[in-house]
Short mmCIF file of C-alpha atoms in Angstrom, two decimals:
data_model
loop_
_atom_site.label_atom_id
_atom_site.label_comp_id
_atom_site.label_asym_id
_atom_site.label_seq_id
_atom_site.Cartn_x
_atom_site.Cartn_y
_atom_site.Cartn_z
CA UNK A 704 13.25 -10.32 -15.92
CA UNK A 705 10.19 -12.80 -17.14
CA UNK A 706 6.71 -11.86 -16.45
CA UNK A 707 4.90 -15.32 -15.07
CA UNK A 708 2.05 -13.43 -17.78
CA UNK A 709 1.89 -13.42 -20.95
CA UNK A 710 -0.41 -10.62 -20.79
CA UNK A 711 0.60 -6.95 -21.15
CA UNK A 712 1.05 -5.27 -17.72
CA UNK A 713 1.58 -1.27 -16.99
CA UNK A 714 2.91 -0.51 -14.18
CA UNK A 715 1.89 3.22 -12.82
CA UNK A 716 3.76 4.75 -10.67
CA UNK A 717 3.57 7.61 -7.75
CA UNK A 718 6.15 9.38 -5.56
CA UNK A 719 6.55 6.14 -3.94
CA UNK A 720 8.10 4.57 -7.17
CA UNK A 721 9.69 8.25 -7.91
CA UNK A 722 6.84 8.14 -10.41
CA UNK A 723 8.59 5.71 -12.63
CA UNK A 724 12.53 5.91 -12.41
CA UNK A 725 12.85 3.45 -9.41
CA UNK A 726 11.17 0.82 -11.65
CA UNK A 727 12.83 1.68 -15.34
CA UNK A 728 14.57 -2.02 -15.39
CA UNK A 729 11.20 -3.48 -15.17
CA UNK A 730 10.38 -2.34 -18.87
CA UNK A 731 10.27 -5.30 -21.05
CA UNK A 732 8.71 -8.38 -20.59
CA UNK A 733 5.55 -7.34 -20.66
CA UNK A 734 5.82 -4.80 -18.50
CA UNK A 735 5.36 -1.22 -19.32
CA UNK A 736 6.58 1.45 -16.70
CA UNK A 737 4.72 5.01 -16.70
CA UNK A 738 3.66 7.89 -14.33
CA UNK A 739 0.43 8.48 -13.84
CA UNK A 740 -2.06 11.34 -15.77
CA UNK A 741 -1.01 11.66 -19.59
CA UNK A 742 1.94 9.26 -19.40
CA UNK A 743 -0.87 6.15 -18.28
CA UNK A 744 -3.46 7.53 -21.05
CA UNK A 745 -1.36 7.39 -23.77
CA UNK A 746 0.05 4.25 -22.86
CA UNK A 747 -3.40 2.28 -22.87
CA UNK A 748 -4.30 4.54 -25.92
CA UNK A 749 -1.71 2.86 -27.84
CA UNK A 750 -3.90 -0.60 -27.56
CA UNK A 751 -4.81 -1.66 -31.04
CA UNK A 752 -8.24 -2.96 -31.07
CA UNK A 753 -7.51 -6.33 -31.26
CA UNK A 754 -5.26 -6.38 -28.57
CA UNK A 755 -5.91 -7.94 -25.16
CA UNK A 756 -6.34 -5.00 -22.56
CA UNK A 757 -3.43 -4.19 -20.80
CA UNK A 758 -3.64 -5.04 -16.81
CA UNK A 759 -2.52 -1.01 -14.84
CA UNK A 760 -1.13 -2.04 -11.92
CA UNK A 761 -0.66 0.81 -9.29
CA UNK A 762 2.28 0.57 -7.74
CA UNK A 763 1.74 1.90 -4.32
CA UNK A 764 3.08 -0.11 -0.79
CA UNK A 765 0.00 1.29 1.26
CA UNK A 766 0.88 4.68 1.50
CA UNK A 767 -0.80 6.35 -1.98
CA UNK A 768 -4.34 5.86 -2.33
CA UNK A 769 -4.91 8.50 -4.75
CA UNK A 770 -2.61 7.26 -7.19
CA UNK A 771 -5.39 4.30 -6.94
CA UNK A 772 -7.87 6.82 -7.58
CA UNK A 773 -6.26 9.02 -10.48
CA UNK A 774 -5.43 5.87 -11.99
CA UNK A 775 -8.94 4.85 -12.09
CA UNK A 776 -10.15 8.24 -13.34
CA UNK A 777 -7.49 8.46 -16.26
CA UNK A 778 -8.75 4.99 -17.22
CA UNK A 779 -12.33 6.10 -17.24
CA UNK A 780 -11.54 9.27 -19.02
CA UNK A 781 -10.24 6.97 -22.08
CA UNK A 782 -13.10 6.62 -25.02
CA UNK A 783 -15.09 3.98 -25.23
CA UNK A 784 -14.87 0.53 -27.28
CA UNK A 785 -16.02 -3.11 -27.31
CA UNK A 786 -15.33 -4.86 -24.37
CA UNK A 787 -13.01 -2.79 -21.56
CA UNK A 788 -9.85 -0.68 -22.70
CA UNK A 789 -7.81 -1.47 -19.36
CA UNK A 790 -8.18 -3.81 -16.56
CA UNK A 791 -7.29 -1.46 -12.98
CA UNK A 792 -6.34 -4.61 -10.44
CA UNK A 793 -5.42 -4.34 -6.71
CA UNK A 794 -2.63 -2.40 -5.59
CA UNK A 795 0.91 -3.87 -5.89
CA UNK A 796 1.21 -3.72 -1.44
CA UNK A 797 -0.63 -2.19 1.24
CA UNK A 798 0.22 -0.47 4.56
CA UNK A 799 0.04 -3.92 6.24
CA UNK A 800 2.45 -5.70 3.40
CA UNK A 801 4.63 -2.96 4.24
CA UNK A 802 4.77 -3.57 7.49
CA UNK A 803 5.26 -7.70 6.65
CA UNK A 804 8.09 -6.39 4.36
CA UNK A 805 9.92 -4.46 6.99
CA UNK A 806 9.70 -5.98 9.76
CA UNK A 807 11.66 -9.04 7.95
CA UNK A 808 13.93 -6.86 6.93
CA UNK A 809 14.30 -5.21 10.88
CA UNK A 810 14.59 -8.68 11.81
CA UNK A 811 17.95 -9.00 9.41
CA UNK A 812 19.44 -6.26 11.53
CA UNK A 813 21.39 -6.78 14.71
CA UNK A 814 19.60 -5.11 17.40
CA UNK A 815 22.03 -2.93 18.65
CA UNK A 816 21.78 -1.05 15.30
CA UNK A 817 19.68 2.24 15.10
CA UNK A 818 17.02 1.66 12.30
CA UNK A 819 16.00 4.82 10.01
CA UNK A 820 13.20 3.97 8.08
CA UNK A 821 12.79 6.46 4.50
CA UNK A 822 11.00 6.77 1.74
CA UNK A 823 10.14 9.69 -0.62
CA UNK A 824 7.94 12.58 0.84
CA UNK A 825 4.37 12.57 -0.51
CA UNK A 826 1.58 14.90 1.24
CA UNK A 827 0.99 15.35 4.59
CA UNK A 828 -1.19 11.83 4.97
CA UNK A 829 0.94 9.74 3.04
CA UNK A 830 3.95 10.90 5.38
CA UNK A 831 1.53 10.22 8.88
CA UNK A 832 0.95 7.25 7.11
CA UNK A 833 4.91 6.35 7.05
CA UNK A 834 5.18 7.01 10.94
CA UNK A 835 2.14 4.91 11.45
CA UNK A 836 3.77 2.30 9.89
CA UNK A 837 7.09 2.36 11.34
CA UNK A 838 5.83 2.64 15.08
CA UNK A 839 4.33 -1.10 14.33
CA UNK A 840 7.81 -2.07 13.26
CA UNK A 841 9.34 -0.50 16.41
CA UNK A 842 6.40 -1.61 18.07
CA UNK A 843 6.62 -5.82 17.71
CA UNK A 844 10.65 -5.47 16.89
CA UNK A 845 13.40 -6.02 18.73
CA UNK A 846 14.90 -2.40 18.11
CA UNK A 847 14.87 -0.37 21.00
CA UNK A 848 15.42 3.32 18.34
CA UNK A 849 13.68 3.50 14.78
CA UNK A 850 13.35 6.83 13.29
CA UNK A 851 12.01 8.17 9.98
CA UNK A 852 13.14 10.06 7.24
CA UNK A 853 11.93 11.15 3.89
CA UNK A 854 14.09 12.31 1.13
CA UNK A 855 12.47 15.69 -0.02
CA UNK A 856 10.97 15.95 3.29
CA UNK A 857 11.24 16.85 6.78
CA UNK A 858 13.18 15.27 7.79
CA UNK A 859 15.80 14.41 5.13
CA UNK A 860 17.94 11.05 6.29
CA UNK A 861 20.81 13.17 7.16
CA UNK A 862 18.63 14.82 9.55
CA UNK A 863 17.21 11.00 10.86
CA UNK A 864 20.97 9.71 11.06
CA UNK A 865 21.98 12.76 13.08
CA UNK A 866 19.02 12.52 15.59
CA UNK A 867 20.35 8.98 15.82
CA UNK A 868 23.74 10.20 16.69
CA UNK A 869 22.28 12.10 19.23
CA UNK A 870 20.47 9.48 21.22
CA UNK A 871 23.52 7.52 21.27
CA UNK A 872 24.00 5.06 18.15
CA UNK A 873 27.01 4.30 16.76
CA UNK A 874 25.22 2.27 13.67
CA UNK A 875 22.40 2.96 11.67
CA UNK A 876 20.64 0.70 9.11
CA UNK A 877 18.21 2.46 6.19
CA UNK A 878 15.24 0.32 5.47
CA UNK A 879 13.18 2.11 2.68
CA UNK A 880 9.22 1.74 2.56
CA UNK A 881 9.65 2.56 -0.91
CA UNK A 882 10.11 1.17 -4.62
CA UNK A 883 12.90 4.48 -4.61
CA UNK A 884 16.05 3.45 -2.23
CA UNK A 885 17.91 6.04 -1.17
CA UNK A 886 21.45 6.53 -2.84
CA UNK A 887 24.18 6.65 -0.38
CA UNK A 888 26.63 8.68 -2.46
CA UNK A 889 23.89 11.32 -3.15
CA UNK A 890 23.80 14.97 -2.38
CA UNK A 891 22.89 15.40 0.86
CA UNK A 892 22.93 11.51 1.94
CA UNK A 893 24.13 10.66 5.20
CA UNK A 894 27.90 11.13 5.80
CA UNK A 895 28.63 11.84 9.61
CA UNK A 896 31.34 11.36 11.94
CA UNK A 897 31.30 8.95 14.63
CA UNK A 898 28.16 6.82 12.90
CA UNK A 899 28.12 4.19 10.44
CA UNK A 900 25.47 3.94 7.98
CA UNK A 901 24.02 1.04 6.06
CA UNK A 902 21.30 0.34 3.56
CA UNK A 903 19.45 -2.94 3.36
CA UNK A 904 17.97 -2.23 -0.15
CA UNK A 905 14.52 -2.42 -1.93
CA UNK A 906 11.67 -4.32 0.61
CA UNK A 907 11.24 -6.73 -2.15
CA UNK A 908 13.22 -8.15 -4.38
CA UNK A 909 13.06 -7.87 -7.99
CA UNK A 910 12.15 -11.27 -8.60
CA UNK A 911 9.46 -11.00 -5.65
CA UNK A 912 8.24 -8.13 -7.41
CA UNK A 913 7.98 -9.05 -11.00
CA UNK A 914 6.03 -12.63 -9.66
CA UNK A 915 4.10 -10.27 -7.50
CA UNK A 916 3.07 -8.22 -10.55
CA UNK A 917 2.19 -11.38 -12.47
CA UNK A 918 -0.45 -12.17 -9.87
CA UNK A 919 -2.09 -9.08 -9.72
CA UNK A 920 -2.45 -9.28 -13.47
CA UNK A 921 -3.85 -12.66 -13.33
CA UNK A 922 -6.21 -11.79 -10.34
CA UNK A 923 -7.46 -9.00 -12.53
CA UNK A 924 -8.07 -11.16 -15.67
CA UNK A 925 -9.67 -13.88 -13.68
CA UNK A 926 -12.14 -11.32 -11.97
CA UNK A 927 -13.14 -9.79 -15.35
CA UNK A 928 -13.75 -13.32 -17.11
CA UNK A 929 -15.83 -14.23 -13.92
CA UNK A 930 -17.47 -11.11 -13.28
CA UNK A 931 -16.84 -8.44 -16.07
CA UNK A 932 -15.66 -5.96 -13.63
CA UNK A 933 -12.65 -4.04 -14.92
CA UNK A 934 -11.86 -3.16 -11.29
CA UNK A 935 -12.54 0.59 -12.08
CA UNK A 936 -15.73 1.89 -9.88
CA UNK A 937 -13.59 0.03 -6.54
CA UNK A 938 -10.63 2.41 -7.74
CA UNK A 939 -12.56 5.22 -7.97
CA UNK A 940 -13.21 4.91 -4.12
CA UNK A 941 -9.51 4.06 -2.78
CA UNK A 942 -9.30 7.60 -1.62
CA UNK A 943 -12.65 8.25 0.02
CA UNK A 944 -10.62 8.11 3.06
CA UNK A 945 -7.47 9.74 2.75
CA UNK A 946 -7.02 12.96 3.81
CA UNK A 947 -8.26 15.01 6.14
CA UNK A 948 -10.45 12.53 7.41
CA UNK A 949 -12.83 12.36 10.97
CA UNK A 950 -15.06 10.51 13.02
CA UNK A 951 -18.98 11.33 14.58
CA UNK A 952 -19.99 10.30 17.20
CA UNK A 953 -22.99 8.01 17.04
CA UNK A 954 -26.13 9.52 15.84
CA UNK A 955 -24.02 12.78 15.16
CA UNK A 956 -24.04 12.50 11.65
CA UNK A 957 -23.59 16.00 9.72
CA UNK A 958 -23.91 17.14 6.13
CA UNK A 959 -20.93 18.43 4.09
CA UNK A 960 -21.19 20.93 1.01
CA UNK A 961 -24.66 19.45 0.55
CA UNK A 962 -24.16 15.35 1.26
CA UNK A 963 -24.20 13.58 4.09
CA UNK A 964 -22.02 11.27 5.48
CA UNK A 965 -24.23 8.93 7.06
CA UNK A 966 -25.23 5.56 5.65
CA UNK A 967 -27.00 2.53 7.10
CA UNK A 968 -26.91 -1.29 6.79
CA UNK A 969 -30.15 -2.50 5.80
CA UNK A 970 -31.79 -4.93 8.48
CA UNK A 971 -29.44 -8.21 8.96
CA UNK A 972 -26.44 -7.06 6.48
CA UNK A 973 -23.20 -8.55 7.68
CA UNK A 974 -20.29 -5.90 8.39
CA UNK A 975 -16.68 -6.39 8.52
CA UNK A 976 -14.66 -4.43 11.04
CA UNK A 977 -10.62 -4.72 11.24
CA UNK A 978 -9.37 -5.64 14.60
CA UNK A 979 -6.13 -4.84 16.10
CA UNK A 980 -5.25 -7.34 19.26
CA UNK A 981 -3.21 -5.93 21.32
CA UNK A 982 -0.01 -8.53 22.25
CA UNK A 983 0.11 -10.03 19.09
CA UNK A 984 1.85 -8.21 17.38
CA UNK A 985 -0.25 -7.56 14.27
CA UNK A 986 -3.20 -5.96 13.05
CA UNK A 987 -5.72 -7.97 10.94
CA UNK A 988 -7.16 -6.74 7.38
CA UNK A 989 -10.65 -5.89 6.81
CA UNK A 990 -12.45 -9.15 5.29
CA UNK A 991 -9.04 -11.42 6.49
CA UNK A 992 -10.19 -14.45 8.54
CA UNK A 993 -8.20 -15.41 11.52
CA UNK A 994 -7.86 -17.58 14.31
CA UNK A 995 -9.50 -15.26 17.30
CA UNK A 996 -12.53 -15.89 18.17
CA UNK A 997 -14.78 -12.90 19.31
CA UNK A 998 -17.46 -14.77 20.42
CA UNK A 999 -20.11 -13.07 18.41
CA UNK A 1000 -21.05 -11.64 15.07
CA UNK A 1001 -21.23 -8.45 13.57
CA UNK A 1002 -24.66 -8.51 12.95
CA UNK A 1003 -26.60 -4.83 12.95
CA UNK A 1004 -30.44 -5.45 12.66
CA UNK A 1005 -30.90 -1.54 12.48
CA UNK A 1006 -29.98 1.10 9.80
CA UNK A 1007 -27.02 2.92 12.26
CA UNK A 1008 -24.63 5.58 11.25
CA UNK A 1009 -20.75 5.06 11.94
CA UNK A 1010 -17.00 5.95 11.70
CA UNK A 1011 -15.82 5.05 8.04
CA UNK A 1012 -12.83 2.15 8.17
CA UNK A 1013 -9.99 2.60 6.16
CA UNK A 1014 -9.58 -0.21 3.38
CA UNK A 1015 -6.76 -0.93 1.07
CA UNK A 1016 -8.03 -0.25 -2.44
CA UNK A 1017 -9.24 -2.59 -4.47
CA UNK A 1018 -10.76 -6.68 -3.57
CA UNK A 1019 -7.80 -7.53 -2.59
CA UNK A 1020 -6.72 -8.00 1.35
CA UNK A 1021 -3.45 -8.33 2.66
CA UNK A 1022 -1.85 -11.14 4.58
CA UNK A 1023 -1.54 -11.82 8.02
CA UNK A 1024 2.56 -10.76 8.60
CA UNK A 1025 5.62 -12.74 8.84
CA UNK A 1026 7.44 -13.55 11.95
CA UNK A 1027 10.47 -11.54 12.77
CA UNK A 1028 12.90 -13.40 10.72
CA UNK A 1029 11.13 -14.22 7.97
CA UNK A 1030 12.56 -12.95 4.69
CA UNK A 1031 11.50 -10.37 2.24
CA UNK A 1032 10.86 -13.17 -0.12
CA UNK A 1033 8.76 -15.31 2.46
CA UNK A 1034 6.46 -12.08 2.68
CA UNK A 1035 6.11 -11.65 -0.68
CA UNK A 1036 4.98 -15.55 -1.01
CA UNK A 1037 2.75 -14.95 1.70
CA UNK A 1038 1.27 -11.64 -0.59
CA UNK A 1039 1.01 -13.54 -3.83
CA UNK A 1040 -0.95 -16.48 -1.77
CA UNK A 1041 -3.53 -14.33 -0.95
CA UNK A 1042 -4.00 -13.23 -4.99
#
């Protein structure tokens, strides 16, 4: 597999990768595979200092925003030299890419088939995260019953084909939301009377997914020649909010083990929300432009306090999604044009 790079790319990885095996026939070519913590600092340690910095690529679909964050505090943590150790770019997918990635997979499927969408468990937000996603599939698909399961989790696929079973299908197809696809002649992998059960693989392919790689790496190197910003301080922030997060209403702002969530605009300071339109059958990215017009601008001429937004780490903003139809590949082009 060629890197479209010649640059040095590391690839970090999180339970959504199975924090490095699901990716081991990346290695070469550039690209170096690694978990996250000691694994990631040793592996940008070993830079000479004449060496290009390596580009650390997290390789998250949406779901793992602190692997965004450790990854930016292990980089930090490394000692200092001339010019920047390691490059942190945007995250390999987010929540909406999965959802692009799926939902051309879902639209592979007949739809008389069951779909049971899996991926590894992570914590309790990354998993509410996985059922957020999967109701959007269900949502603008075409298939009446989609379930979820998470290997290591509650519940485990056997579980998800069985409560398939139960509300009457006869054929279920496994779409995984995750680097790590589930294998069907594991321990504990689906194997029930009466139900047929079929995988439709990895959301993106590997060629997809090494070009895809490439980009981010370029992105990154083309940010830092323009700007000299190794993409760090953003990372730092992916996780602000994930976890147990909540709302105030306005004016309600309250302090929390001595700081205070409230900020304000100053006077005349554009603000981006995201909007979801109901009918159409996709949500749109912070920052993405699109054809609906709102007839008027998010101006706030006041300092105001309000409910924090969730963003995708990093600069970079996901696409708008692919039709129902449109292939795994056709996402990922639509991804990589938006790099």
């Amino acid at each position: 597999m060629t890197m479209a790079s010649d640059h040095r790319v590391i690839a970090v990885c999180g339970h959504e990768a199975g924090y490095g095996s699901a990716l081991r026939d990346l290695e070469g070519s550039g690209v170096t595979v690694v978990a996250g913590g000691r694994e990631l600092y040793r592996a940008v340690a070993a830079t000479g200092p004449g060496e290009e910095p390596p580009c650390v690529v997290p390789m998250t679909l949406g779901r793992d925003a602190r692997l965004v964050a450790d990854t930016a505090r292990t980089l930090r943590a490394l000692p200092p030299r001339t010019g920047p150790r390691a490059l942190l770019t945007a995250p390999f997918g987010t929540s909406q890419h999965l959802v692009a990635w799926l939902r051309a997979a879902a639209g592979r499927v007949p739809s008389g088939s069951a779909l049971l969408v899996t991926a590894p468990a992570g914590d309790p937000f990354d998993d509410a995260e996985l059922h957020r996603v999967t109701a959007l599939v269900r949502r603008y698909g075409n298939h009446p019953l989609v379930e979820v399961a998470f290997t290591g989790g509650d519940p485990d696929p056997a579980e998800g084909v069985r409560r398939c079973l139960l509300l009457g299908a006869d054929r279920v197809v496994v779409l995984s939301a995750a680097f790590a696809v589930p294998d069907p002649a594991a321990p504990g992998a689906p194997d029930l009377p009466g139900i047929r059960v079929e995988h439709a693989g990895p959301p993106v392919s590997r060629t997809a997914l090494a070009t895809i790689l490439a980009e981010r790496a370029l992105d990154a190197r083309r940010r830092w020649s323009e700007r000299s910003d190794d993409g760090i301080s953003a990372g730092l922030s992916a996780a602000d909010d994930h976890g147990h997060g909540h709302t105030h209403p306005p004016g309600e702002g309250h302090d929390h083990d001595g700081h205070s969530h409230r900020h304000s605009h100053p006077s005349g300071e554009d603000h981006d929300h995201a909007h979801e339109h109901p009918g159409h059958g996709h949500t749109h990215p912070p920052g993405e432009d699109h054809a609906h017009d709102h007839g008027h601008p998010h101006h706030h001429g006041h300092p105001h306090d309000h409910d924090h937004h969730r963003h995708d780490a990093g600069h970079h903003h996901g696409p708008s999604h692919p039709r129902p139809g449109t292939t795994a590949d056709g996402a990922a082009r639509s991804v990589r044009s938006s790099a």
